[in-house]
CSV table of C-alpha atoms in Angstrom, one decimal:
chain,number,residue,atom,x,y,z
A,4,MET,CA,0.0,0.0,0.0
A,5,GLN,CA,1.4,3.4,-1.0
A,6,LEU,CA,3.0,5.5,1.8
A,7,ASP,CA,1.0,8.6,0.9
A,8,PHE,CA,-2.2,6.7,1.4
A,9,ILE,CA,-1.1,5.5,4.9
A,10,PHE,CA,0.0,9.1,5.7
A,11,SER,CA,-3.3,10.4,4.5
A,12,ILE,CA,-5.2,7.9,6.6
A,13,VAL,CA,-3.3,9.0,9.7
A,14,ILE,CA,-4.2,12.7,9.0
A,15,LEU,CA,-7.8,11.7,8.4
A,16,ILE,CA,-8.0,9.8,11.7
A,17,PHE,CA,-6.7,12.6,13.8
A,18,SER,CA,-8.7,15.3,11.9
A,19,ALA,CA,-11.8,13.2,12.4
A,20,VAL,CA,-11.1,12.7,16.1
A,21,ILE,CA,-10.6,16.4,16.6
A,22,HIS,CA,-13.9,17.0,14.7
A,23,GLU,CA,-15.8,14.6,17.0
A,24,VAL,CA,-14.2,16.0,20.2
A,25,SER,CA,-15.3,19.5,19.2
A,26,HIS,CA,-18.9,18.3,19.0
A,27,GLY,CA,-18.6,16.9,22.6
A,28,TYR,CA,-17.0,20.0,24.0
A,29,ILE,CA,-19.6,22.3,22.6
A,30,ALA,CA,-22.3,20.1,24.0
A,31,TYR,CA,-20.5,20.0,27.3
A,32,MET,CA,-20.2,23.8,27.3
A,33,GLN,CA,-24.0,24.0,26.8
A,34,GLY,CA,-24.6,21.8,29.9
A,35,ASP,CA,-24.7,18.3,28.5
A,36,ASN,CA,-22.3,15.8,30.1
A,37,THR,CA,-23.1,12.8,27.9
A,38,ALA,CA,-19.8,12.8,26.0
A,39,LYS,CA,-17.8,13.4,29.1
A,40,TYR,CA,-19.4,10.4,30.9
A,41,ALA,CA,-18.9,8.3,27.8
A,42,GLY,CA,-15.1,9.1,27.9
A,43,ARG,CA,-15.3,10.8,24.5
A,44,LEU,CA,-13.7,14.2,25.4
A,45,THR,CA,-10.3,12.8,24.6
A,46,LEU,CA,-8.0,12.9,21.6
A,47,ASN,CA,-7.2,9.2,22.0
A,48,PRO,CA,-8.2,7.8,18.6
A,49,LEU,CA,-9.1,4.4,20.0
A,50,LYS,CA,-12.1,6.0,21.7
A,51,HIS,CA,-13.4,7.4,18.4
A,52,LEU,CA,-12.7,5.1,15.5
A,53,GLU,CA,-15.2,2.8,13.9
A,54,LEU,CA,-14.7,0.0,11.3
A,55,PHE,CA,-16.7,1.4,8.4
A,56,GLY,CA,-16.3,5.2,8.6
A,57,SER,CA,-12.6,5.2,9.7
A,58,PHE,CA,-11.2,2.4,7.6
A,59,ILE,CA,-13.6,0.7,5.0
A,60,LEU,CA,-15.0,4.0,3.5
A,61,PRO,CA,-11.6,5.6,3.2
A,62,LEU,CA,-10.4,2.5,1.3
A,63,ILE,CA,-13.4,2.5,-1.0
A,64,SER,CA,-13.2,6.2,-1.7
A,65,TYR,CA,-9.4,6.1,-2.4
A,66,PHE,CA,-9.5,3.1,-4.7
A,67,LEU,CA,-12.6,4.1,-6.6
A,68,GLY,CA,-12.1,7.9,-6.8
A,69,GLY,CA,-8.6,8.7,-5.8
A,70,PHE,CA,-9.7,10.8,-2.7
A,71,ILE,CA,-10.0,9.9,1.0
A,72,ILE,CA,-13.3,10.5,2.9
A,73,GLY,CA,-14.5,9.0,6.1
A,74,TRP,CA,-15.7,9.7,9.7
A,75,ALA,CA,-15.1,8.7,13.3
A,76,LYS,CA,-17.7,7.3,15.6
A,77,PRO,CA,-20.2,10.1,16.5
A,78,VAL,CA,-19.8,11.6,19.9
A,79,PRO,CA,-23.0,11.1,21.9
A,80,TYR,CA,-25.0,14.0,23.3
A,81,ASN,CA,-28.5,14.6,24.6
A,82,PRO,CA,-30.1,17.6,22.8
A,83,TYR,CA,-32.6,18.0,25.7
A,84,ASN,CA,-29.8,18.9,28.0
A,85,LEU,CA,-28.5,21.8,25.9
A,86,ARG,CA,-29.2,25.2,27.4
A,87,ASN,CA,-30.0,26.7,23.9
A,88,GLN,CA,-32.9,24.5,22.9
A,89,ARG,CA,-33.5,26.5,19.7
A,90,TRP,CA,-30.0,26.4,18.2
A,91,GLY,CA,-28.0,24.2,20.5
A,92,GLU,CA,-28.1,21.2,18.3
A,93,ALA,CA,-27.0,23.2,15.3
A,94,LEU,CA,-24.1,24.7,17.3
A,95,VAL,CA,-23.0,21.2,18.3
A,96,ALA,CA,-23.3,20.0,14.7
A,97,PHE,CA,-21.4,23.0,13.2
A,98,ALA,CA,-18.5,22.7,15.8
A,99,GLY,CA,-17.0,19.7,13.9
A,100,PRO,CA,-16.8,21.3,10.4
A,101,ALA,CA,-15.8,24.6,12.0
A,102,VAL,CA,-12.7,23.1,13.6
A,103,ASN,CA,-11.7,21.4,10.4
A,104,ILE,CA,-12.0,24.7,8.5
A,105,LEU,CA,-9.8,26.3,11.3
A,106,ILE,CA,-7.2,23.6,10.9
A,107,ALA,CA,-7.2,24.1,7.1
A,108,LEU,CA,-6.8,27.9,7.5
A,109,ILE,CA,-3.9,27.5,9.9
A,110,PHE,CA,-1.9,25.2,7.8
A,111,GLY,CA,-3.0,26.7,4.5
A,112,LEU,CA,-1.9,30.2,5.5
A,113,ALA,CA,1.4,28.7,6.6
A,114,ILE,CA,1.8,27.5,3.0
A,115,ARG,CA,0.7,30.8,1.5
A,116,PHE,CA,3.2,32.8,3.6
A,117,SER,CA,6.0,30.2,3.1
A,118,LEU,CA,6.3,29.2,6.8
A,119,LEU,CA,8.3,26.0,7.1
A,120,PRO,CA,8.5,25.4,3.3
A,121,SER,CA,10.1,22.0,3.8
A,122,LEU,CA,6.8,20.9,5.2
A,123,SER,CA,4.6,22.3,2.5
A,124,VAL,CA,3.6,18.9,1.1
A,125,VAL,CA,2.6,17.7,4.6
A,126,PHE,CA,0.7,20.9,5.3
A,127,ALA,CA,-1.1,20.7,1.9
A,128,THR,CA,-2.3,17.2,2.7
A,129,ILE,CA,-3.6,18.4,6.1
A,130,VAL,CA,-5.4,21.3,4.4
A,131,LEU,CA,-7.0,19.2,1.7
A,132,ILE,CA,-8.2,16.4,4.1
A,133,ASN,CA,-9.7,18.9,6.5
A,134,LEU,CA,-11.5,20.8,3.7
A,135,ILE,CA,-12.9,17.4,2.5
A,136,LEU,CA,-14.0,16.6,6.0
A,137,ALA,CA,-15.7,19.9,6.6
A,138,THR,CA,-17.4,20.0,3.2
A,139,PHE,CA,-18.5,16.4,3.4
A,140,ASN,CA,-19.9,16.8,6.9
A,141,LEU,CA,-21.9,19.9,5.9
A,142,ILE,CA,-23.9,17.9,3.4
A,143,PRO,CA,-27.5,18.0,4.8
A,144,VAL,CA,-28.1,14.2,4.9
A,145,PRO,CA,-28.2,12.1,8.1
A,146,PRO,CA,-26.0,11.2,9.9
A,147,LEU,CA,-23.8,14.1,8.7
A,148,ASP,CA,-23.6,17.4,10.6
A,149,GLY,CA,-25.3,19.3,7.8
A,150,SER,CA,-28.5,17.5,8.5
A,151,LYS,CA,-28.6,18.7,12.2
A,152,ILE,CA,-28.1,22.2,11.0
A,153,LEU,CA,-30.9,21.8,8.4
A,154,PHE,CA,-33.3,20.2,10.9
A,155,SER,CA,-32.8,23.1,13.2
A,156,ILE,CA,-34.5,25.4,10.6
A,157,PHE,CA,-37.0,22.7,9.5
A,158,PRO,CA,-40.6,23.8,10.2
A,159,ASN,CA,-42.6,21.2,12.2
A,160,SER,CA,-44.7,20.5,9.2
A,161,LEU,CA,-41.8,18.8,7.5
A,162,TYR,CA,-41.2,16.4,10.4
A,163,SER,CA,-42.2,13.4,8.2
A,164,ALA,CA,-39.4,14.4,5.7
A,165,ARG,CA,-36.9,14.5,8.5
A,166,GLN,CA,-38.0,11.0,9.6
A,167,PHE,CA,-37.6,9.7,6.0
A,168,LEU,CA,-34.1,11.2,5.8
A,169,GLU,CA,-33.0,9.8,9.1
A,170,ARG,CA,-34.3,6.3,8.2
A,171,ASN,CA,-32.5,6.3,4.9
A,172,GLY,CA,-29.6,8.7,5.5
A,173,LEU,CA,-26.8,6.1,5.4
A,174,PHE,CA,-27.9,4.8,2.0
A,175,ILE,CA,-28.3,8.3,0.7
A,176,THR,CA,-24.9,9.2,2.0
A,177,LEU,CA,-23.3,6.2,0.3
A,178,PHE,CA,-25.1,7.0,-3.0
A,179,PHE,CA,-23.8,10.6,-2.7
A,180,VAL,CA,-20.2,9.4,-2.1
A,181,LEU,CA,-20.2,6.9,-5.0
A,182,PHE,CA,-22.0,8.9,-7.6
A,183,LEU,CA,-22.3,12.6,-6.7
A,184,TRP,CA,-19.1,13.4,-4.8
A,185,GLN,CA,-17.1,13.9,-8.0
A,186,PHE,CA,-19.2,17.1,-8.6
A,187,VAL,CA,-18.2,18.5,-5.2
A,188,LEU,CA,-14.5,17.9,-5.7
A,189,PRO,CA,-14.0,21.0,-7.9
A,190,PHE,CA,-15.4,23.2,-5.2
A,191,ILE,CA,-13.0,21.7,-2.7
A,192,GLY,CA,-10.2,22.4,-5.1
A,193,TRP,CA,-11.3,26.0,-5.3
A,194,GLU,CA,-11.3,26.2,-1.5
A,195,PHE,CA,-7.8,24.8,-1.4
A,196,HIS,CA,-6.6,27.3,-3.9
A,197,LEU,CA,-8.3,30.2,-2.1
A,198,ILE,CA,-6.5,29.3,1.2
A,199,THR,CA,-3.1,28.2,0.0
A,200,GLY,CA,-2.7,29.8,-3.4
A,201,LEU,CA,-1.8,26.3,-4.8
A,202,LEU,CA,-3.7,24.1,-7.2
A,203,ALA,CA,-5.1,20.9,-5.6
């Protein structure tokens, strides 16, 4: 197996772990202790990895499309414990993609301003994977974070549509990855160029 693939998997795992811990911390800051009691407010990857999202899906996406995509085990939280009942769930959901965007900005600006140029290839990989994670998770389909944000603005009259999406979300997500993700990749390339000044 190629070394760059293994290195990319390592970056993906740690980026996904930070993503999930961010969900837990925002929930904790809003009064929910579920993630803390479950031992998930830790950067130890063994607490967050799952077989399909952390290993099988990255392999499938890499060998079928040449890119790496995946997720870690979702951090549990109880939305009824959140202080902000109107937007609390959306804030918890957005925390993960937000931290991936922040990581991409930090390492991308290091590339743009030629900080540690010997590490530019490493930094570029970190930027690209975190942009993929952020963009992928903002897709408004369960179980991805974008669905929680979307559901926060859903009127109650569309509750049946939410139930349908939640029942079939995993299949819709897999369909999206296999057949529609290729149309999102140019947008991620644009994001990468905007931050780093390089072509993806």
